[in-house]
């Protein structure tokens, strides 16, 4: 099950276990159960003095196992093998159950312990999903720290009938007390905030109490992180308000073009960006969405940024680095069947469509790459491109055309995503040359048509392009004095991580220059 290298690494981690705990397995005669038993025996054997393995569990989900700290009333269950992207989640759960302290902020841990109620979570994940571990780890930690939180982590591939019965077509999918709670990537702070109905008011009060910043950065992607590091290194008071640190990088799988980093993935790079920024004196405020920018009333005055929770941050200069998000195709059926057959992440949700028919909308690099990935999993892929030819790199187009289970339609306009009984069952498109309408029967649609900048809150204040991008000059200046911008939310061409990071550094240096000249 685990090779010698992985066993050695696991053994080193398990040395950190401080308190005894039990693993209680519920098994059957299946091959999955035999593999789970082998894995659990390996884990127990590496720390036999602290870990006890029992195989008399009677849970209905087989195979599954619980982690139970001796003398504590906790409830954390893994149903199916937590391997692939979830092996790290398993290791962390073992360490936390064994008393090793988590790295979360003290305030976060206190907020988890303070939750009061009856919280029975079920989270469905796939082993190829790079967004799932954050949710799995967050709910695992909550179950370990608070006895009122019960968490079951379910590997969808091992419980396919259950997945189909609950009509789960996107992961991670979280149920609370039997009802849908959330879908998609969430941090532990986001989950706790959603459970604590008074969290917005408390957060707003904390925001209002903040002293003014010399530089306030709105957005925590590569541009925001670089701006934070460069500003903090100047010795000036720096803050970053971000919905989630790392931004859209968190949703990127393979990254092989960030110079000096041969290969990494989005979640790792996002974590590295945050760690680098936290190494400096930067006040990072996560889960903060800006809703309004109020320019300074006079030269040298304070700019204000209103947040969704009602709080207001003040600063002498502001750097906008709010990034972009996936663009919607905006046809009937897209929103109605979102997470019911309409998806945006082929790496996360592709395995849920194994053996089924799917479509990809978009013929750029992201769309063609998605079609290639899906072709190895699903029964058939139909690629729909509005232009008269695919826009992706030639090497990707050639690869796509070589695949036997792919059909390509160019000069095709998607007109509707159809469905019945709450699930997608087809896609309609119009041949732009002939005007003829076509219906493609299928079960899943992946939208890959580019990005839209997160700048709606700036309309009427900062000058935007016809595409909604913040207009900046070579130094990152906007038309508003003291307000700068960087990254994918701007009109800078080529939306790339390395370009956004460079633009963030430029904006920070320009903001510092502004402070020097204007006091």
Coordinates of C-alpha atoms in Angstrom, one line a residue:
X1 CA 0.0 0.0 0.0
X2 CA 2.8 2.5 1.0
X3 CA 6.3 2.3 -0.4
X4 CA 9.3 2.4 1.9
X5 CA 9.9 6.1 1.3
X6 CA 6.4 7.0 2.2
X7 CA 6.5 4.7 5.3
X8 CA 9.7 6.4 6.5
X9 CA 8.1 9.9 6.1
X10 CA 4.9 8.7 7.8
X11 CA 7.0 7.3 10.7
X12 CA 8.7 10.6 11.2
X13 CA 5.4 12.4 11.3
X14 CA 3.9 10.0 13.8
X15 CA 6.8 10.6 16.2
X16 CA 4.9 13.8 17.0
X17 CA 1.9 11.9 18.4
X18 CA 1.6 12.8 22.1
X19 CA -1.6 11.2 23.3
X20 CA -3.0 7.7 22.8
X21 CA -5.9 7.1 20.4
X22 CA -7.8 4.3 18.7
X23 CA -8.5 3.5 15.1
X24 CA -11.8 1.6 14.8
X25 CA -12.4 0.1 11.4
X26 CA -15.7 -1.1 9.9
X27 CA -14.8 -3.6 7.2
X28 CA -16.3 -6.1 4.8
X29 CA -14.9 -8.8 2.5
X30 CA -14.3 -6.3 -0.3
X31 CA -10.9 -5.5 -1.9
X32 CA -11.2 -1.9 -0.7
X33 CA -11.6 -3.2 2.9
X34 CA -8.5 -5.4 2.5
X35 CA -6.6 -2.4 1.3
X36 CA -7.9 -0.2 4.1
X37 CA -6.9 -2.9 6.7
X38 CA -3.4 -3.0 5.2
X39 CA -3.1 0.8 5.5
X40 CA -4.3 0.9 9.0
X41 CA -2.1 -1.9 10.2
X42 CA 0.9 -0.1 8.7
X43 CA -0.1 3.1 10.6
X44 CA -0.6 1.3 13.8
X45 CA 2.7 -0.6 13.5
X46 CA 4.6 2.6 13.1
X47 CA 3.4 3.9 16.5
X48 CA 2.1 0.9 18.4
X49 CA 2.8 2.6 21.8
X50 CA 0.2 5.3 21.1
X51 CA -2.1 3.9 18.5
X52 CA -4.6 1.0 19.0
X53 CA -6.3 -0.6 16.0
X54 CA -9.7 -2.3 16.4
X55 CA -11.6 -4.0 13.5
X56 CA -15.0 -4.5 15.2
X57 CA -16.6 -1.4 14.0
X58 CA -20.3 -1.7 12.9
X59 CA -20.8 1.4 10.7
X60 CA -23.0 1.0 7.7
X61 CA -20.4 2.5 5.4
X62 CA -17.8 -0.1 4.7
X63 CA -14.9 0.3 4.5
X64 CA -14.5 3.1 7.0
X65 CA -12.7 3.9 10.2
X66 CA -12.9 6.4 13.0
X67 CA -10.1 8.2 14.9
X68 CA -11.0 8.3 18.6
X69 CA -8.8 10.0 21.2
X70 CA -8.8 8.0 24.5
X71 CA -10.9 9.8 27.1
X72 CA -12.4 12.3 24.6
X73 CA -15.8 12.5 23.0
X74 CA -14.8 13.2 19.3
X75 CA -16.3 11.8 16.1
X76 CA -14.2 11.8 12.9
X77 CA -14.7 9.1 10.3
X78 CA -13.1 8.4 6.9
X79 CA -15.2 6.3 4.6
X80 CA -13.1 5.0 1.7
X81 CA -9.3 5.2 1.4
X82 CA -7.9 8.7 2.0
X83 CA -5.1 8.5 -0.5
X84 CA -4.1 10.7 -3.4
X85 CA -4.6 14.4 -2.5
X86 CA -6.2 13.3 0.8
X87 CA -3.2 11.4 2.2
X88 CA -2.0 14.6 3.8
X89 CA -5.4 15.1 5.3
X90 CA -5.2 11.7 6.9
X91 CA -1.7 12.4 8.3
X92 CA -2.9 15.7 9.8
X93 CA -5.9 14.0 11.3
X94 CA -3.7 11.4 12.9
X95 CA -1.4 14.1 14.3
X96 CA -4.2 16.3 15.6
X97 CA -6.0 13.3 17.2
X98 CA -2.7 12.4 18.8
X99 CA -2.4 15.8 20.4
X100 CA 0.0 17.6 18.0
X101 CA -1.1 21.2 17.8
X102 CA -2.5 22.5 14.5
X103 CA -0.9 25.6 12.9
X104 CA -4.1 27.6 12.8
X105 CA -4.3 31.0 14.5
X106 CA -5.2 30.9 18.2
X107 CA -8.4 32.9 17.4
X108 CA -9.5 30.4 14.9
X109 CA -9.1 27.5 17.3
X110 CA -11.0 29.4 20.0
X111 CA -13.8 30.1 17.5
X112 CA -14.1 26.4 16.7
X113 CA -14.2 25.4 20.3
X114 CA -16.9 28.0 21.0
X115 CA -19.3 26.7 18.4
X116 CA -22.5 25.6 20.1
X117 CA -25.1 23.4 18.5
X118 CA -25.5 20.0 16.8
X119 CA -23.3 19.8 13.7
X120 CA -23.2 16.5 11.8
X121 CA -21.1 17.1 8.7
X122 CA -20.7 14.7 5.7
X123 CA -18.2 15.8 3.1
X124 CA -17.9 14.1 -0.3
X125 CA -14.5 14.3 -2.0
X126 CA -12.6 12.7 -4.8
X127 CA -8.9 11.6 -4.6
X128 CA -8.0 13.7 -7.7
X129 CA -9.6 16.9 -6.3
X130 CA -7.1 19.6 -5.3
X131 CA -9.8 21.8 -3.7
X132 CA -11.1 19.0 -1.4
X133 CA -8.2 18.8 1.1
X134 CA -8.8 22.2 2.5
X135 CA -12.5 21.4 3.3
X136 CA -11.6 17.9 4.5
X137 CA -8.9 19.2 6.8
X138 CA -11.0 22.0 8.1
X139 CA -13.9 19.7 9.1
X140 CA -11.5 17.1 10.5
X141 CA -10.0 19.7 12.8
X142 CA -13.4 21.0 13.9
X143 CA -14.5 17.4 14.8
X144 CA -11.3 16.8 16.8
X145 CA -11.5 20.1 18.7
X146 CA -15.2 20.3 19.4
X147 CA -17.3 17.3 20.5
X148 CA -20.4 19.0 19.2
X149 CA -19.1 18.6 15.6
X150 CA -19.2 15.2 13.9
X151 CA -17.5 14.8 10.6
X152 CA -17.6 11.9 8.0
X153 CA -15.3 12.2 5.0
X154 CA -16.6 10.1 2.1
X155 CA -14.5 9.1 -0.9
X156 CA -17.1 9.3 -3.8
X157 CA -15.5 6.6 -5.9
X158 CA -15.9 4.0 -3.1
X159 CA -19.5 4.9 -2.5
X160 CA -20.8 5.6 -6.1
X161 CA -24.4 4.5 -5.3
X162 CA -24.6 7.0 -2.5
X163 CA -23.2 9.7 -4.7
X164 CA -25.7 9.1 -7.4
X165 CA -28.6 8.8 -4.9
X166 CA -27.7 12.2 -3.5
X167 CA -27.1 13.6 -7.0
X168 CA -23.6 14.8 -6.2
X169 CA -22.0 16.1 -9.4
X170 CA -19.3 18.4 -7.9
X171 CA -16.8 18.1 -5.1
X172 CA -16.1 19.0 -2.4
X173 CA -19.8 18.8 -1.4
X174 CA -20.7 19.3 2.2
X175 CA -23.9 18.3 3.9
X176 CA -24.9 19.5 7.4
X177 CA -27.5 17.5 9.3
X178 CA -28.6 15.9 6.1
X179 CA -29.0 19.2 4.1
X180 CA -26.6 20.8 1.6
X181 CA -24.3 23.2 3.4
X182 CA -21.8 24.2 0.8
X183 CA -20.0 23.2 -2.4
X184 CA -16.5 24.1 -3.4
X185 CA -13.3 25.1 -1.7
X186 CA -13.7 26.6 1.8
X187 CA -11.3 27.4 4.6
X188 CA -11.9 26.6 8.2
X189 CA -12.6 30.3 8.9
X190 CA -15.2 30.4 6.2
X191 CA -17.0 27.4 7.6
X192 CA -16.9 28.7 11.2
X193 CA -18.1 32.2 10.0
X194 CA -21.0 30.5 8.2
X195 CA -22.0 28.7 11.3
X196 CA -21.6 31.7 13.6
X197 CA -24.5 34.0 12.7
X198 CA -22.9 36.9 14.7
X199 CA -19.5 36.6 13.0
X200 CA -20.1 39.5 10.5
X201 CA -20.8 42.1 13.2
X202 CA -17.8 41.0 15.3
X203 CA -15.5 41.1 12.2
X204 CA -16.8 44.5 11.2
X205 CA -16.0 45.9 14.7
X206 CA -12.5 44.5 14.4
X207 CA -12.1 46.1 11.0
X208 CA -13.3 49.5 12.2
X209 CA -10.8 49.5 15.0
X210 CA -7.8 49.1 12.7
X211 CA -5.5 52.1 12.5
X212 CA -5.0 53.6 9.1
X213 CA -2.4 51.9 6.8
X214 CA 0.2 53.5 4.7
X215 CA -0.5 50.9 2.0
X216 CA -3.7 48.9 2.0
X217 CA -3.8 46.1 -0.6
X218 CA -7.2 44.7 -1.6
X219 CA -6.8 41.2 -2.9
X220 CA -4.3 38.4 -1.9
X221 CA -3.3 36.7 -5.1
X222 CA 0.2 36.8 -6.6
X223 CA -0.1 40.6 -7.2
X224 CA -1.3 41.3 -3.7
X225 CA 1.3 39.1 -2.1
X226 CA 4.1 40.7 -4.0
X227 CA 2.8 44.2 -3.2
X228 CA 2.6 43.2 0.5
X229 CA 6.2 42.0 0.6
X230 CA 7.6 45.0 -1.3
X231 CA 5.6 47.5 0.8
X232 CA 6.5 45.9 4.1
X233 CA 10.2 45.8 3.2
X234 CA 10.0 49.6 3.1
X235 CA 9.1 49.7 6.7
X236 CA 5.6 51.2 6.2
X237 CA 2.4 50.1 7.8
X238 CA 0.9 47.5 5.4
X239 CA -2.4 45.6 5.3
X240 CA -3.9 43.1 2.9
X241 CA -7.7 42.5 2.8
X242 CA -8.5 39.4 0.8
X243 CA -11.4 37.1 0.2
X244 CA -9.0 34.2 0.2
X245 CA -5.2 34.4 0.1
X246 CA -3.8 33.1 -3.1
X247 CA -6.9 34.0 -5.1
X248 CA -7.5 32.0 -8.2
X249 CA -4.1 30.3 -7.9
X250 CA -5.8 28.1 -5.4
X251 CA -7.9 26.6 -8.2
X252 CA -5.0 26.0 -10.6
X253 CA -3.5 22.5 -10.8
X254 CA -0.1 22.2 -12.5
X255 CA 2.1 25.3 -12.5
X256 CA 5.3 24.8 -14.6
X257 CA 6.0 28.3 -15.8
X258 CA 6.7 30.3 -12.6
X259 CA 10.4 31.1 -13.1
X260 CA 12.8 29.4 -10.7
X261 CA 10.1 26.9 -9.6
X262 CA 10.3 24.0 -11.9
X263 CA 7.0 22.5 -11.0
X264 CA 4.3 23.1 -8.3
X265 CA 0.5 23.3 -8.0
X266 CA -1.8 26.0 -7.1
X267 CA -2.5 25.2 -3.4
X268 CA 1.2 24.9 -2.7
X269 CA 2.0 28.1 -4.4
X270 CA -0.8 29.9 -2.6
X271 CA 0.4 28.6 0.7
X272 CA 4.0 29.8 -0.2
X273 CA 2.7 33.2 -1.1
X274 CA 1.0 33.6 2.2
X275 CA 3.9 32.2 4.2
X276 CA 6.3 34.7 2.5
X277 CA 4.0 37.6 3.2
X278 CA 3.5 36.6 6.8
X279 CA 7.3 36.6 7.2
X280 CA 7.0 40.4 7.1
X281 CA 5.0 42.8 9.3
X282 CA 1.9 42.6 7.1
X283 CA -1.6 42.7 8.7
X284 CA -3.4 39.9 6.7
X285 CA -7.2 40.0 6.9
X286 CA -8.8 37.0 5.2
X287 CA -12.5 36.6 4.3
X288 CA -12.8 40.2 3.5
X289 CA -14.7 41.3 0.4
X290 CA -14.6 45.0 -0.7
X291 CA -17.8 46.6 -1.7
X292 CA -16.9 50.3 -2.2
X293 CA -13.8 52.5 -2.7
X294 CA -14.1 56.1 -1.4
X295 CA -11.3 58.4 -2.6
X296 CA -9.7 60.8 -0.2
X297 CA -11.5 64.1 0.1
X298 CA -8.3 66.1 -0.2
X299 CA -4.6 65.5 -1.2
X300 CA -2.9 63.6 1.6
X301 CA -6.2 62.5 3.1
X302 CA -7.3 59.0 3.8
X303 CA -8.8 56.6 1.3
X304 CA -11.6 54.4 2.6
X305 CA -12.5 50.8 1.6
X306 CA -15.9 49.5 2.7
X307 CA -16.1 45.8 3.3
X308 CA -19.1 43.4 2.9
X309 CA -19.4 42.9 6.6
X310 CA -19.9 46.7 7.1
X311 CA -16.5 47.5 8.4
X312 CA -14.3 50.3 6.9
X313 CA -10.6 50.3 6.4
X314 CA -8.6 53.5 5.9
X315 CA -5.3 54.0 4.2
X316 CA -3.0 56.7 2.7
X317 CA -2.6 54.6 -0.5
X318 CA -4.5 51.6 -1.8
X319 CA -3.4 48.9 -4.3
X320 CA -6.2 47.1 -6.0
X321 CA -5.3 43.4 -6.8
X322 CA -8.7 41.8 -6.8
X323 CA -7.9 39.4 -9.6
X324 CA -10.5 37.7 -11.8
X325 CA -12.9 34.7 -11.7
X326 CA -14.2 32.1 -14.2
X327 CA -16.4 33.7 -16.8
X328 CA -19.9 32.3 -17.1
X329 CA -21.3 31.4 -20.5
X330 CA -24.6 33.1 -19.5
X331 CA -27.1 30.8 -21.2
X332 CA -30.3 29.3 -19.9
X333 CA -29.6 26.4 -17.6
X334 CA -26.1 27.3 -16.5
X335 CA -27.1 28.7 -13.1
X336 CA -30.0 26.3 -12.7
X337 CA -27.8 23.2 -13.1
X338 CA -24.6 24.5 -11.5
X339 CA -23.1 21.6 -9.5
X340 CA -25.8 19.4 -11.0
X341 CA -23.9 18.8 -14.2
X342 CA -22.5 22.3 -14.9
X343 CA -18.9 22.5 -13.6
X344 CA -15.8 24.7 -13.9
X345 CA -13.0 22.5 -12.6
X346 CA -12.3 19.4 -14.7
X347 CA -9.6 18.2 -12.3
X348 CA -11.9 18.3 -9.3
X349 CA -15.2 17.1 -10.8
X350 CA -14.1 15.1 -13.8
X351 CA -13.9 11.8 -11.9
X352 CA -17.6 12.2 -11.0
X353 CA -18.4 11.8 -14.7
X354 CA -16.5 8.6 -15.2
X355 CA -18.1 6.7 -18.1
X356 CA -20.5 9.5 -18.9
X357 CA -20.8 12.0 -21.8
X358 CA -19.5 15.5 -21.3
X359 CA -18.9 18.8 -23.1
X360 CA -16.3 21.5 -22.7
X361 CA -17.2 25.0 -23.7
X362 CA -14.1 26.9 -24.8
X363 CA -11.3 26.3 -27.3
X364 CA -8.5 28.1 -25.6
X365 CA -5.6 26.5 -23.7
X366 CA -7.8 25.9 -20.6
X367 CA -10.7 24.4 -22.6
X368 CA -8.5 22.1 -24.7
X369 CA -6.5 20.9 -21.7
X370 CA -9.8 20.2 -19.9
X371 CA -11.0 18.2 -22.9
X372 CA -7.8 16.2 -23.0
X373 CA -8.0 15.4 -19.3
X374 CA -11.6 14.4 -19.4
X375 CA -11.1 12.2 -22.4
X376 CA -9.1 9.8 -20.2
X377 CA -12.0 9.5 -17.7
X378 CA -15.4 10.0 -19.4
X379 CA -17.1 8.1 -22.3
X380 CA -17.0 11.0 -24.7
X381 CA -16.1 14.7 -24.8
X382 CA -17.7 17.3 -27.1
X383 CA -15.8 20.5 -27.4
X384 CA -17.7 23.7 -28.4
X385 CA -15.8 26.7 -29.6
X386 CA -17.4 30.0 -30.7
X387 CA -14.7 31.0 -33.1
X388 CA -14.0 29.4 -36.4
X389 CA -10.9 27.6 -35.1
X390 CA -9.4 26.5 -31.8
X391 CA -7.3 29.2 -30.1
X392 CA -5.1 26.8 -28.0
X393 CA -1.5 26.1 -28.6
X394 CA -0.9 23.8 -31.6
X395 CA 0.7 21.0 -29.5
X396 CA -2.5 20.8 -27.4
X397 CA -4.8 21.0 -30.5
X398 CA -2.9 18.1 -32.1
X399 CA -3.2 16.0 -29.0
X400 CA -6.9 16.7 -28.7
X401 CA -7.5 15.7 -32.3
X402 CA -5.7 12.4 -31.8
X403 CA -8.1 11.3 -29.2
X404 CA -10.8 8.8 -30.4
X405 CA -13.6 9.9 -28.0
X406 CA -13.5 13.6 -28.7
X407 CA -15.7 15.6 -31.1
X408 CA -14.9 19.2 -31.9
X409 CA -17.4 21.8 -33.1
X410 CA -16.0 25.2 -34.1
X411 CA -18.0 28.2 -35.2
X412 CA -20.6 27.0 -32.7
X413 CA -22.6 29.2 -30.3
X414 CA -23.8 27.5 -27.1
X415 CA -27.5 28.5 -26.6
X416 CA -28.8 26.4 -23.7
X417 CA -27.9 23.8 -21.2
X418 CA -30.8 21.5 -20.8
X419 CA -31.8 19.2 -18.0
X420 CA -34.6 17.2 -16.3
X421 CA -35.2 16.1 -12.7
X422 CA -32.6 18.6 -11.5
X423 CA -29.7 17.3 -13.6
X424 CA -28.1 18.2 -16.9
X425 CA -29.2 16.1 -19.8
X426 CA -28.0 18.0 -22.9
X427 CA -26.4 21.1 -24.5
X428 CA -27.8 23.1 -27.4
X429 CA -25.6 25.0 -29.8
X430 CA -26.1 26.9 -33.1
X431 CA -23.9 26.5 -36.1
X432 CA -22.9 30.1 -36.8
X433 CA -22.3 29.4 -40.5
X434 CA -25.7 27.8 -41.3
X435 CA -27.8 28.9 -38.3
X436 CA -28.8 25.3 -37.7
X437 CA -29.6 24.3 -34.1
X438 CA -28.2 21.1 -32.6
X439 CA -28.7 19.2 -29.4
X440 CA -26.0 17.1 -27.8
X441 CA -27.2 14.5 -25.2
X442 CA -24.8 14.4 -22.3
X443 CA -24.5 14.5 -18.5
X444 CA -21.9 17.1 -17.8
X445 CA -20.8 20.5 -19.1
X446 CA -17.4 22.1 -18.2
X447 CA -17.2 25.9 -18.8
X448 CA -13.7 27.1 -19.8
X449 CA -14.1 30.5 -21.5
X450 CA -11.7 32.7 -19.7
X451 CA -11.9 35.3 -16.9
X452 CA -13.8 38.3 -15.8
X453 CA -12.2 40.9 -13.5
X454 CA -13.5 41.4 -10.0
X455 CA -14.0 45.1 -10.3
X456 CA -17.8 45.6 -10.1
X457 CA -17.4 47.6 -6.8
X458 CA -15.2 50.1 -8.5
X459 CA -17.6 51.3 -11.2
X460 CA -18.1 55.0 -11.1
X461 CA -15.0 55.5 -9.0
X462 CA -12.0 54.1 -10.9
X463 CA -11.7 54.2 -14.7
X464 CA -12.4 50.8 -16.2
X465 CA -12.0 49.4 -19.7
X466 CA -15.0 48.1 -21.7
X467 CA -14.1 44.7 -20.3
X468 CA -14.2 45.9 -16.7
X469 CA -10.4 46.0 -16.3
X470 CA -8.8 48.7 -14.2
X471 CA -7.0 51.1 -16.5
X472 CA -3.4 51.7 -15.3
X473 CA -0.2 53.2 -16.6
X474 CA 3.3 51.6 -16.7
X475 CA 3.7 52.3 -13.0
X476 CA 0.4 51.0 -11.8
X477 CA -1.3 54.4 -11.3
X478 CA -5.1 54.6 -11.8
X479 CA -7.0 57.8 -12.4
X480 CA -7.6 58.2 -8.7
X481 CA -4.7 59.8 -6.7
X482 CA -3.2 57.4 -4.3
X483 CA -4.9 54.4 -5.8
X484 CA -2.9 51.8 -7.7
X485 CA -3.7 48.5 -9.3
X486 CA -2.0 45.3 -10.3
X487 CA -2.6 41.8 -11.7
X488 CA -5.5 40.2 -13.5
X489 CA -8.0 42.9 -12.6
X490 CA -6.1 45.4 -14.8
X491 CA -5.7 46.0 -18.5
X492 CA -2.2 44.6 -18.5
X493 CA -2.1 41.9 -21.2
X494 CA -1.2 38.2 -20.6
X495 CA -2.9 37.1 -17.4
X496 CA -0.1 35.1 -15.9
X497 CA 1.1 34.5 -12.3
X498 CA 4.6 35.8 -13.0
X499 CA 3.3 38.9 -14.6
X500 CA 0.8 39.6 -11.8
X501 CA 3.6 39.2 -9.2
X502 CA 5.8 41.7 -11.1
X503 CA 3.0 44.1 -11.4
X504 CA 2.3 43.9 -7.7
X505 CA 5.9 44.8 -6.9
X506 CA 5.6 47.8 -9.3
X507 CA 2.5 49.0 -7.7
X508 CA 4.0 48.8 -4.2
X509 CA 7.1 50.8 -5.3
X510 CA 4.8 53.4 -6.9
X511 CA 2.7 53.6 -3.7
X512 CA 5.9 54.2 -1.7
X513 CA 7.0 56.9 -4.1
X514 CA 3.6 58.5 -3.7
X515 CA 3.9 58.6 0.1
X516 CA 7.3 60.1 -0.2
X517 CA 6.1 62.9 -2.5
X518 CA 2.8 63.6 -0.9
X519 CA 3.4 62.9 2.8

